[in-house]
mmCIF file of C-alpha atoms in Angstrom:
data_model
loop_
_atom_site.group_PDB
_atom_site.id
_atom_site.type_symbol
_atom_site.label_atom_id
_atom_site.label_comp_id
_atom_site.label_asym_id
_atom_site.label_seq_id
_atom_site.Cartn_x
_atom_site.Cartn_y
_atom_site.Cartn_z
ATOM 1 C CA MET A 1 -20.340 25.050 -29.466
ATOM 2 C CA GLY A 2 -18.066 22.345 -28.145
ATOM 3 C CA ASP A 3 -17.516 22.143 -24.566
ATOM 4 C CA ILE A 4 -15.188 24.658 -22.994
ATOM 5 C CA ALA A 5 -11.386 22.381 -21.211
ATOM 6 C CA PHE A 6 -8.522 24.091 -20.021
ATOM 7 C CA THR A 7 -5.286 23.105 -18.066
ATOM 8 C CA GLY A 8 -4.931 24.009 -15.285
ATOM 9 C CA THR A 9 -2.601 26.148 -16.101
ATOM 10 C CA THR A 10 -4.082 28.145 -19.159
ATOM 11 C CA SER A 11 -6.597 28.551 -15.823
ATOM 12 C CA MET A 12 -4.650 30.002 -14.049
ATOM 13 C CA LEU A 13 -2.890 32.006 -15.847
ATOM 14 C CA LEU A 14 -6.290 33.032 -17.881
ATOM 15 C CA ILE A 15 -7.333 34.310 -14.230
ATOM 16 C CA LEU A 16 -4.683 36.601 -13.606
ATOM 17 C CA LEU A 17 -4.328 37.955 -16.608
ATOM 18 C CA LEU A 18 -7.811 39.171 -15.581
ATOM 19 C CA ALA A 19 -6.480 40.109 -11.784
ATOM 20 C CA VAL A 20 -4.012 42.475 -13.783
ATOM 21 C CA VAL A 21 -6.341 44.223 -16.572
ATOM 22 C CA THR A 22 -8.157 44.961 -13.533
ATOM 23 C CA ILE A 23 -5.632 46.576 -11.920
ATOM 24 C CA GLY A 24 -4.708 48.396 -14.217
ATOM 25 C CA ILE A 25 -7.939 49.804 -15.253
ATOM 26 C CA ILE A 26 -7.782 51.083 -10.730
ATOM 27 C CA PHE A 27 -4.513 52.568 -11.640
ATOM 28 C CA VAL A 28 -5.144 54.533 -14.927
ATOM 29 C CA MET A 29 -8.730 56.523 -13.077
ATOM 30 C CA ARG A 30 -7.195 56.757 -10.055
ATOM 31 C CA ASN A 31 -4.101 58.185 -12.279
ATOM 32 C CA LEU A 32 -6.533 60.358 -14.468
ATOM 33 C CA PHE A 33 -9.155 62.193 -10.821
ATOM 34 C CA LYS A 34 -5.958 62.716 -9.392
ATOM 35 C CA SER A 35 -4.702 64.613 -12.263
ATOM 36 C CA ARG A 36 -8.459 67.034 -12.137
ATOM 37 C CA ALA A 37 -8.521 66.853 -8.966
ATOM 38 C CA ASN A 38 -5.113 68.674 -9.607
ATOM 39 C CA SER A 39 -6.062 71.036 -12.267
ATOM 40 C CA ASN A 40 -7.617 74.547 -10.594
ATOM 41 C CA LEU A 41 -11.269 73.724 -10.127
ATOM 42 C CA THR A 42 -11.975 76.773 -8.262
ATOM 43 C CA GLU A 43 -10.966 79.225 -10.434
ATOM 44 C CA LYS A 44 -12.980 77.090 -13.573
ATOM 45 C CA TYR A 45 -16.341 76.860 -11.729
ATOM 46 C CA GLN A 46 -15.993 80.071 -9.156
ATOM 47 C CA ASP A 47 -18.965 81.881 -11.728
ATOM 48 C CA HIS A 48 -20.784 78.747 -12.945
ATOM 49 C CA GLN A 49 -24.426 78.805 -11.962
ATOM 50 C CA TRP A 50 -25.954 74.471 -11.157
ATOM 51 C CA SER A 51 -29.445 74.108 -11.985
ATOM 52 C CA SER A 52 -30.081 71.690 -9.451
ATOM 53 C CA PRO A 53 -28.295 71.389 -5.804
ATOM 54 C CA LEU A 54 -27.760 67.288 -7.400
ATOM 55 C CA ASP A 55 -24.830 68.585 -10.036
ATOM 56 C CA ALA A 56 -22.709 70.126 -7.318
ATOM 57 C CA ARG A 57 -23.098 66.907 -5.198
ATOM 58 C CA ASN A 58 -19.574 65.914 -5.577
ATOM 59 C CA LYS A 59 -18.301 70.050 -6.260
ATOM 60 C CA TYR A 60 -17.012 69.671 -9.572
ATOM 61 C CA PRO A 61 -18.384 67.571 -12.729
ATOM 62 C CA ASP A 62 -14.807 66.713 -13.627
ATOM 63 C CA VAL A 63 -13.781 64.992 -10.449
ATOM 64 C CA ASN A 64 -17.316 62.855 -10.085
ATOM 65 C CA ALA A 65 -16.746 59.351 -9.419
ATOM 66 C CA PHE A 66 -21.027 58.689 -9.890
ATOM 67 C CA LYS A 67 -21.149 59.174 -13.797
ATOM 68 C CA TYR A 68 -18.414 55.801 -13.907
ATOM 69 C CA GLY A 69 -20.654 53.838 -11.990
ATOM 70 C CA LYS A 70 -23.273 51.833 -14.133
ATOM 71 C CA PRO A 71 -19.449 50.360 -16.982
ATOM 72 C CA VAL A 72 -17.537 50.024 -13.681
ATOM 73 C CA PHE A 73 -19.978 47.733 -12.922
ATOM 74 C CA LEU A 74 -20.903 46.640 -16.063
ATOM 75 C CA PHE A 75 -17.636 45.256 -16.027
ATOM 76 C CA GLY A 76 -16.742 43.963 -13.414
ATOM 77 C CA LEU A 77 -19.886 41.724 -13.670
ATOM 78 C CA ALA A 78 -18.216 40.794 -16.582
ATOM 79 C CA SER A 79 -14.435 39.807 -15.158
ATOM 80 C CA ALA A 80 -16.853 36.976 -12.594
ATOM 81 C CA LEU A 81 -18.139 35.945 -15.042
ATOM 82 C CA ALA A 82 -15.702 35.199 -17.334
ATOM 83 C CA ALA A 83 -13.403 33.875 -13.219
ATOM 84 C CA THR A 84 -16.483 31.494 -12.901
ATOM 85 C CA LEU A 85 -16.117 30.230 -16.626
ATOM 86 C CA PHE A 86 -12.462 29.409 -16.041
ATOM 87 C CA ALA A 87 -12.836 27.787 -12.642
ATOM 88 C CA PHE A 88 -15.496 25.335 -14.046
ATOM 89 C CA SER A 89 -13.529 24.758 -17.141
ATOM 90 C CA TRP A 90 -10.559 23.497 -15.289
ATOM 91 C CA THR A 91 -9.824 19.924 -16.547
ATOM 92 C CA ASN A 92 -7.304 18.182 -15.498
ATOM 93 C CA TYR A 93 -5.773 15.516 -18.321
ATOM 94 C CA ASP A 94 -3.915 12.325 -17.546
ATOM 95 C CA ALA A 95 -0.867 12.132 -18.874
ATOM 96 C CA GLU A 96 -0.384 9.140 -21.557
ATOM 97 C CA VAL A 97 1.394 6.385 -20.893
ATOM 98 C CA PHE A 98 3.194 4.431 -23.118
ATOM 99 C CA ILE A 99 2.226 1.285 -23.432
ATOM 100 C CA PRO A 100 4.640 -1.330 -25.882
ATOM 101 C CA ASP A 101 2.668 -3.241 -28.301
ATOM 102 C CA GLY A 102 1.865 -7.033 -26.913
ATOM 103 C CA ALA A 103 3.151 -5.618 -22.746
ATOM 104 C CA LEU A 104 1.349 -9.081 -22.207
ATOM 105 C CA ASP A 105 3.276 -11.388 -24.575
ATOM 106 C CA ILE A 106 6.260 -13.922 -23.257
ATOM 107 C CA GLU A 107 8.281 -13.303 -26.540
ATOM 108 C CA GLU A 108 10.186 -17.033 -26.160
ATOM 109 C CA GLU A 109 9.835 -19.496 -23.692
ATOM 110 C CA ILE A 110 10.988 -19.429 -19.959
ATOM 111 C CA GLU A 111 12.482 -21.704 -17.657
ATOM 112 C CA ILE A 112 9.764 -20.707 -15.286
ATOM 113 C CA GLU A 113 9.311 -22.930 -11.862
ATOM 114 C CA PRO A 114 7.062 -25.543 -10.204
ATOM 115 C CA PRO A 115 4.722 -23.988 -7.547
ATOM 116 C CA ARG A 116 5.982 -25.373 -4.558
ATOM 117 C CA THR A 117 3.698 -27.276 -3.004
ATOM 118 C CA ALA A 118 4.203 -29.327 1.176
ATOM 119 C CA GLU A 119 5.520 -32.501 0.175
ATOM 120 C CA PRO A 120 5.555 -35.120 2.819
ATOM 121 C CA PRO A 121 9.322 -35.083 4.634
ATOM 122 C CA PRO A 122 11.199 -37.768 3.818
ATOM 123 C CA PRO A 123 11.562 -41.738 5.554
ATOM 124 C CA PRO A 124 13.852 -41.906 7.920
ATOM 125 C CA PRO A 125 16.995 -44.246 7.092
ATOM 126 C CA PRO A 126 17.004 -47.714 7.985
ATOM 127 C CA PRO A 127 19.379 -48.399 10.236
ATOM 128 C CA PRO A 128 22.616 -50.231 10.040
ATOM 129 C CA PRO A 129 22.656 -53.584 9.250
ATOM 130 C CA PRO A 130 24.620 -55.689 12.652
ATOM 131 C CA ILE A 131 28.266 -56.056 12.955
ATOM 132 C CA ILE A 132 28.793 -59.928 13.544
ATOM 133 C CA GLU A 133 32.391 -60.060 14.403
ATOM 134 C CA GLU A 134 34.519 -62.983 14.498
ATOM 135 C CA VAL A 135 35.653 -64.389 18.188
ATOM 136 C CA PRO A 136 39.525 -66.792 17.523
ATOM 137 C CA GLU A 137 38.979 -69.700 18.346
ATOM 138 C CA GLU A 138 41.575 -69.177 21.567
ATOM 139 C CA GLU A 139 39.023 -67.558 23.183
ATOM 140 C CA ILE A 140 36.558 -70.303 23.036
ATOM 141 C CA GLU A 141 36.786 -71.950 26.379
ATOM 142 C CA GLU A 142 35.579 -75.021 26.981
ATOM 143 C CA GLU A 143 31.977 -74.952 28.711
ATOM 144 C CA ASP A 144 32.337 -77.013 32.138
ATOM 145 C CA GLU A 145 30.378 -80.118 32.175
ATOM 146 C CA PRO A 146 26.687 -79.449 34.121
ATOM 147 C CA VAL A 147 25.450 -79.891 37.413
ATOM 148 C CA PHE A 148 22.161 -81.664 38.770
ATOM 149 C CA GLU A 149 20.889 -80.551 41.121
ATOM 150 C CA ASP A 150 18.893 -83.169 43.827
ATOM 151 C CA MET A 151 15.348 -81.547 43.222
ATOM 152 C CA ASP A 152 13.253 -84.436 44.875
ATOM 153 C CA VAL A 153 10.767 -82.353 47.743
ATOM 154 C CA GLU A 154 9.613 -85.114 50.664
ATOM 155 C CA GLU A 155 6.089 -84.518 52.107
ATOM 156 C CA GLU A 156 8.075 -83.443 55.787
ATOM 157 C CA ASP A 157 9.444 -80.752 53.955
ATOM 158 C CA VAL A 158 8.324 -76.822 54.437
ATOM 159 C CA VAL A 159 8.445 -75.542 51.018
ATOM 160 C CA GLU A 160 8.657 -71.146 51.554
ATOM 161 C CA ALA A 161 7.079 -69.233 48.726
ATOM 162 C CA GLU A 162 9.956 -66.193 47.284
ATOM 163 C CA PRO A 163 8.254 -63.296 48.726
ATOM 164 C CA ILE A 164 6.705 -61.478 45.211
ATOM 165 C CA VAL A 165 8.300 -58.068 44.657
ATOM 166 C CA GLU A 166 6.766 -55.760 42.776
ATOM 167 C CA GLU A 167 8.413 -53.961 39.910
ATOM 168 C CA GLU A 168 7.889 -50.468 39.088
ATOM 169 C CA ALA A 169 5.862 -50.261 35.519
ATOM 170 C CA PRO A 170 8.247 -48.182 33.338
ATOM 171 C CA PRO A 171 6.614 -44.572 32.161
ATOM 172 C CA PRO A 172 4.557 -43.887 29.428
ATOM 173 C CA PRO A 173 6.559 -43.247 26.490
ATOM 174 C CA PRO A 174 6.570 -38.782 25.632
ATOM 175 C CA PRO A 175 3.391 -38.063 23.169
ATOM 176 C CA PRO A 176 4.354 -37.356 19.629
ATOM 177 C CA PRO A 177 5.582 -34.441 18.297
ATOM 178 C CA PRO A 178 2.555 -32.761 15.862
ATOM 179 C CA PRO A 179 2.749 -32.485 12.922
ATOM 180 C CA PRO A 180 4.374 -29.435 10.548
ATOM 181 C CA PRO A 181 1.085 -27.227 9.782
ATOM 182 C CA GLU A 182 0.196 -27.632 5.697
ATOM 183 C CA GLU A 183 1.814 -25.498 3.112
ATOM 184 C CA PRO A 184 -1.716 -24.387 0.891
ATOM 185 C CA GLU A 185 -0.499 -25.486 -2.844
ATOM 186 C CA ILE A 186 0.813 -22.948 -5.469
ATOM 187 C CA PHE A 187 -1.952 -22.881 -8.173
ATOM 188 C CA LYS A 188 -0.423 -22.144 -11.306
ATOM 189 C CA VAL A 189 -3.573 -22.549 -13.498
ATOM 190 C CA VAL A 190 -7.444 -21.855 -12.165
ATOM 191 C CA GLU A 191 -11.432 -21.921 -12.613
ATOM 192 C CA GLN A 192 -10.527 -17.747 -11.510
ATOM 193 C CA MET A 193 -7.778 -15.840 -12.065
ATOM 194 C CA PRO A 194 -6.310 -13.762 -10.369
ATOM 195 C CA ARG A 195 -7.350 -9.378 -11.277
ATOM 196 C CA PHE A 196 -5.566 -7.058 -10.807
ATOM 197 C CA PRO A 197 -8.228 -4.490 -9.020
ATOM 198 C CA GLY A 198 -10.611 -1.721 -10.985
ATOM 199 C CA CYS A 199 -12.728 -3.350 -12.621
ATOM 200 C CA GLU A 200 -14.693 -5.709 -9.821
ATOM 201 C CA ASP A 201 -17.903 -3.058 -10.000
ATOM 202 C CA MET A 202 -18.729 -3.108 -13.910
ATOM 203 C CA GLY A 203 -20.408 -5.370 -15.330
ATOM 204 C CA GLY A 204 -20.146 -7.900 -17.214
ATOM 205 C CA ASN A 205 -19.016 -11.556 -16.903
ATOM 206 C CA ASP A 206 -15.360 -12.572 -15.945
ATOM 207 C CA LYS A 207 -13.687 -12.372 -19.385
ATOM 208 C CA GLU A 208 -13.926 -8.929 -20.087
ATOM 209 C CA LYS A 209 -13.745 -7.729 -15.933
ATOM 210 C CA GLU A 210 -10.152 -9.877 -16.862
ATOM 211 C CA LYS A 211 -9.845 -7.813 -19.619
ATOM 212 C CA CYS A 212 -10.858 -4.403 -17.961
ATOM 213 C CA ALA A 213 -8.133 -5.327 -15.294
ATOM 214 C CA LYS A 214 -5.985 -6.602 -17.610
ATOM 215 C CA GLU A 215 -5.623 -2.556 -18.652
ATOM 216 C CA LYS A 216 -5.316 -1.019 -15.568
ATOM 217 C CA MET A 217 -3.221 -2.708 -15.065
ATOM 218 C CA LEU A 218 -0.867 -2.261 -18.191
ATOM 219 C CA GLN A 219 -2.012 1.128 -17.264
ATOM 220 C CA TYR A 220 -0.666 1.183 -13.427
ATOM 221 C CA ILE A 221 3.261 -0.837 -14.542
ATOM 222 C CA TYR A 222 4.439 1.866 -17.243
ATOM 223 C CA LYS A 223 2.521 5.384 -15.323
ATOM 224 C CA ASN A 224 4.763 4.376 -12.292
ATOM 225 C CA LEU A 225 7.721 2.970 -14.147
ATOM 226 C CA LYS A 226 10.863 4.559 -14.266
ATOM 227 C CA TYR A 227 12.775 3.461 -16.987
ATOM 228 C CA PRO A 228 17.048 3.413 -15.902
ATOM 229 C CA ALA A 229 18.623 6.183 -16.038
ATOM 230 C CA ILE A 230 21.624 4.090 -16.793
ATOM 231 C CA ALA A 231 19.469 2.065 -19.126
ATOM 232 C CA ARG A 232 18.251 5.191 -20.684
ATOM 233 C CA GLU A 233 22.182 5.854 -21.421
ATOM 234 C CA ASN A 234 23.083 3.134 -22.495
ATOM 235 C CA GLY A 235 20.627 1.915 -24.837
ATOM 236 C CA VAL A 236 19.233 -1.289 -23.346
ATOM 237 C CA GLU A 237 15.869 -3.163 -24.550
ATOM 238 C CA GLY A 238 14.319 -6.349 -23.269
ATOM 239 C CA MET A 239 12.115 -7.157 -21.290
ATOM 240 C CA ALA A 240 12.394 -8.852 -17.680
ATOM 241 C CA VAL A 241 9.900 -11.430 -16.496
ATOM 242 C CA LEU A 242 8.536 -11.425 -12.615
ATOM 243 C CA GLN A 243 7.109 -14.152 -10.860
ATOM 244 C CA PHE A 244 4.632 -13.295 -7.675
ATOM 245 C CA VAL A 245 2.370 -15.431 -5.605
ATOM 246 C CA VAL A 246 -0.973 -13.330 -5.471
ATOM 247 C CA GLN A 247 -2.719 -14.862 -2.145
ATOM 248 C CA GLU A 248 -5.433 -15.026 -0.425
ATOM 249 C CA ASP A 249 -6.596 -12.022 -0.269
ATOM 250 C CA GLY A 250 -5.370 -10.271 -2.656
ATOM 251 C CA ARG A 251 -2.121 -9.515 -1.206
ATOM 252 C CA VAL A 252 1.112 -9.730 -3.268
ATOM 253 C CA GLY A 253 3.959 -11.954 -2.719
ATOM 254 C CA GLU A 254 7.296 -13.796 -2.857
ATOM 255 C CA VAL A 255 8.152 -11.383 -6.326
ATOM 256 C CA LYS A 256 11.093 -12.615 -7.775
ATOM 257 C CA VAL A 257 12.594 -11.827 -11.365
ATOM 258 C CA VAL A 258 13.429 -14.897 -12.568
ATOM 259 C CA ARG A 259 14.339 -12.903 -16.575
ATOM 260 C CA ASP A 260 16.655 -9.465 -16.570
ATOM 261 C CA PRO A 261 17.689 -7.941 -19.065
ATOM 262 C CA GLY A 262 20.293 -5.641 -17.030
ATOM 263 C CA ALA A 263 21.723 -2.028 -16.143
ATOM 264 C CA GLY A 264 18.931 -1.858 -13.515
ATOM 265 C CA THR A 265 15.578 -2.984 -15.577
ATOM 266 C CA GLY A 266 14.805 -5.676 -13.717
ATOM 267 C CA ASP A 267 14.804 -3.636 -9.877
ATOM 268 C CA ALA A 268 12.229 -1.187 -11.711
ATOM 269 C CA ALA A 269 10.617 -3.871 -12.362
ATOM 270 C CA LEU A 270 10.387 -5.042 -8.929
ATOM 271 C CA LYS A 271 9.853 -2.461 -6.736
ATOM 272 C CA VAL A 272 6.369 -1.160 -9.725
ATOM 273 C CA VAL A 273 5.139 -4.263 -9.530
ATOM 274 C CA ASN A 274 5.793 -3.657 -4.768
ATOM 275 C CA GLY A 275 4.219 -0.812 -4.801
ATOM 276 C CA MET A 276 0.533 -2.612 -6.291
ATOM 277 C CA ASN A 277 0.172 -3.918 -2.015
ATOM 278 C CA SER A 278 -0.139 -0.186 -1.268
ATOM 279 C CA LEU A 279 -3.148 0.687 -3.343
ATOM 280 C CA PRO A 280 -6.226 1.678 -2.439
ATOM 281 C CA GLN A 281 -7.394 -1.772 -3.180
ATOM 282 C CA ARG A 282 -5.711 -5.709 -3.733
ATOM 283 C CA TRP A 283 -5.569 -8.376 -6.416
ATOM 284 C CA THR A 284 -9.297 -10.436 -6.380
ATOM 285 C CA PRO A 285 -7.916 -13.241 -5.490
ATOM 286 C CA GLY A 286 -8.012 -17.023 -7.811
ATOM 287 C CA LYS A 287 -10.782 -19.354 -6.809
ATOM 288 C CA GLN A 288 -10.365 -23.223 -6.954
ATOM 289 C CA ARG A 289 -13.881 -24.597 -6.832
ATOM 290 C CA GLY A 290 -15.508 -21.743 -5.618
ATOM 291 C CA ARG A 291 -12.440 -21.137 -2.397
ATOM 292 C CA ALA A 292 -9.768 -18.255 -3.046
ATOM 293 C CA VAL A 293 -6.269 -19.644 -3.564
ATOM 294 C CA LYS A 294 -2.888 -18.994 -3.737
ATOM 295 C CA VAL A 295 -2.128 -18.486 -8.068
ATOM 296 C CA LEU A 296 1.420 -17.801 -9.528
ATOM 297 C CA TYR A 297 1.304 -14.978 -11.424
ATOM 298 C CA THR A 298 3.733 -14.173 -14.341
ATOM 299 C CA LEU A 299 4.730 -11.063 -15.865
ATOM 300 C CA PRO A 300 6.719 -10.136 -18.327
ATOM 301 C CA VAL A 301 7.665 -6.099 -18.209
ATOM 302 C CA LYS A 302 8.437 -4.756 -21.789
ATOM 303 C CA PHE A 303 11.867 -1.952 -21.814
ATOM 304 C CA LYS A 304 11.362 0.238 -24.657
ATOM 305 C CA LEU A 305 12.725 3.321 -25.763
ATOM 306 C CA GLN A 306 10.588 6.345 -27.723
#
């Protein structure tokens, strides 16, 4: 005999049916004893001789409820066993998720913006060349002839040195501004690509974990993807392509749509990807030389009417 499994709705209906049957039996037995009690039992048994005082403990055999004790006990035992069986057979079935064929295949080449990296600031522009202005000849004045002054010193002359005036030292130049913080490089391909959560506790190598992570990611995407009503009404199908960066701590950021079929499909896919940060577990970040790094991830999402 195979395992018995019921859905939640089936189990509840079976338990409800069992309760209805039990209430119906109680109602029938109650009316039966009530009709017998209303009959003229006194005149029926006024000349009856009881073989034992125990025979008359309920006064009249017609309304003796104890003779139904064993059937009632067996029915209650069967009902309890049935209710327990229904409860233990309650099985939750996962909703079937439709995943299009080749969901992670990009049909054609798409221009993908290269990941941005920190670039050094451009050098300052060179100073402008000096401007040479021509002076008209009329403004050039002839210089006066030099006057020669006698600088001879006699032995009797007293020479007094001029006082030395100390000049104040110029203030020190301001310190150079600190260099801007270097932004970590965003890689496109690394030794270990980032993985969707849910497969890190399983055994196997990185290749098996990556395959499991892709299956988990597809299950999450197409389970939570809502086909826009306007796209469904107009028969819009196609592939939306999104790009996002898996951070060093496993968060998803800088999500953008690089290809949008229209009719709200791109926004629907964007909402699903942004919801990855609300999952109980985060992505396993990509690693390069054993160090967690930022990785640019390209994800196709196919919209196909069933």
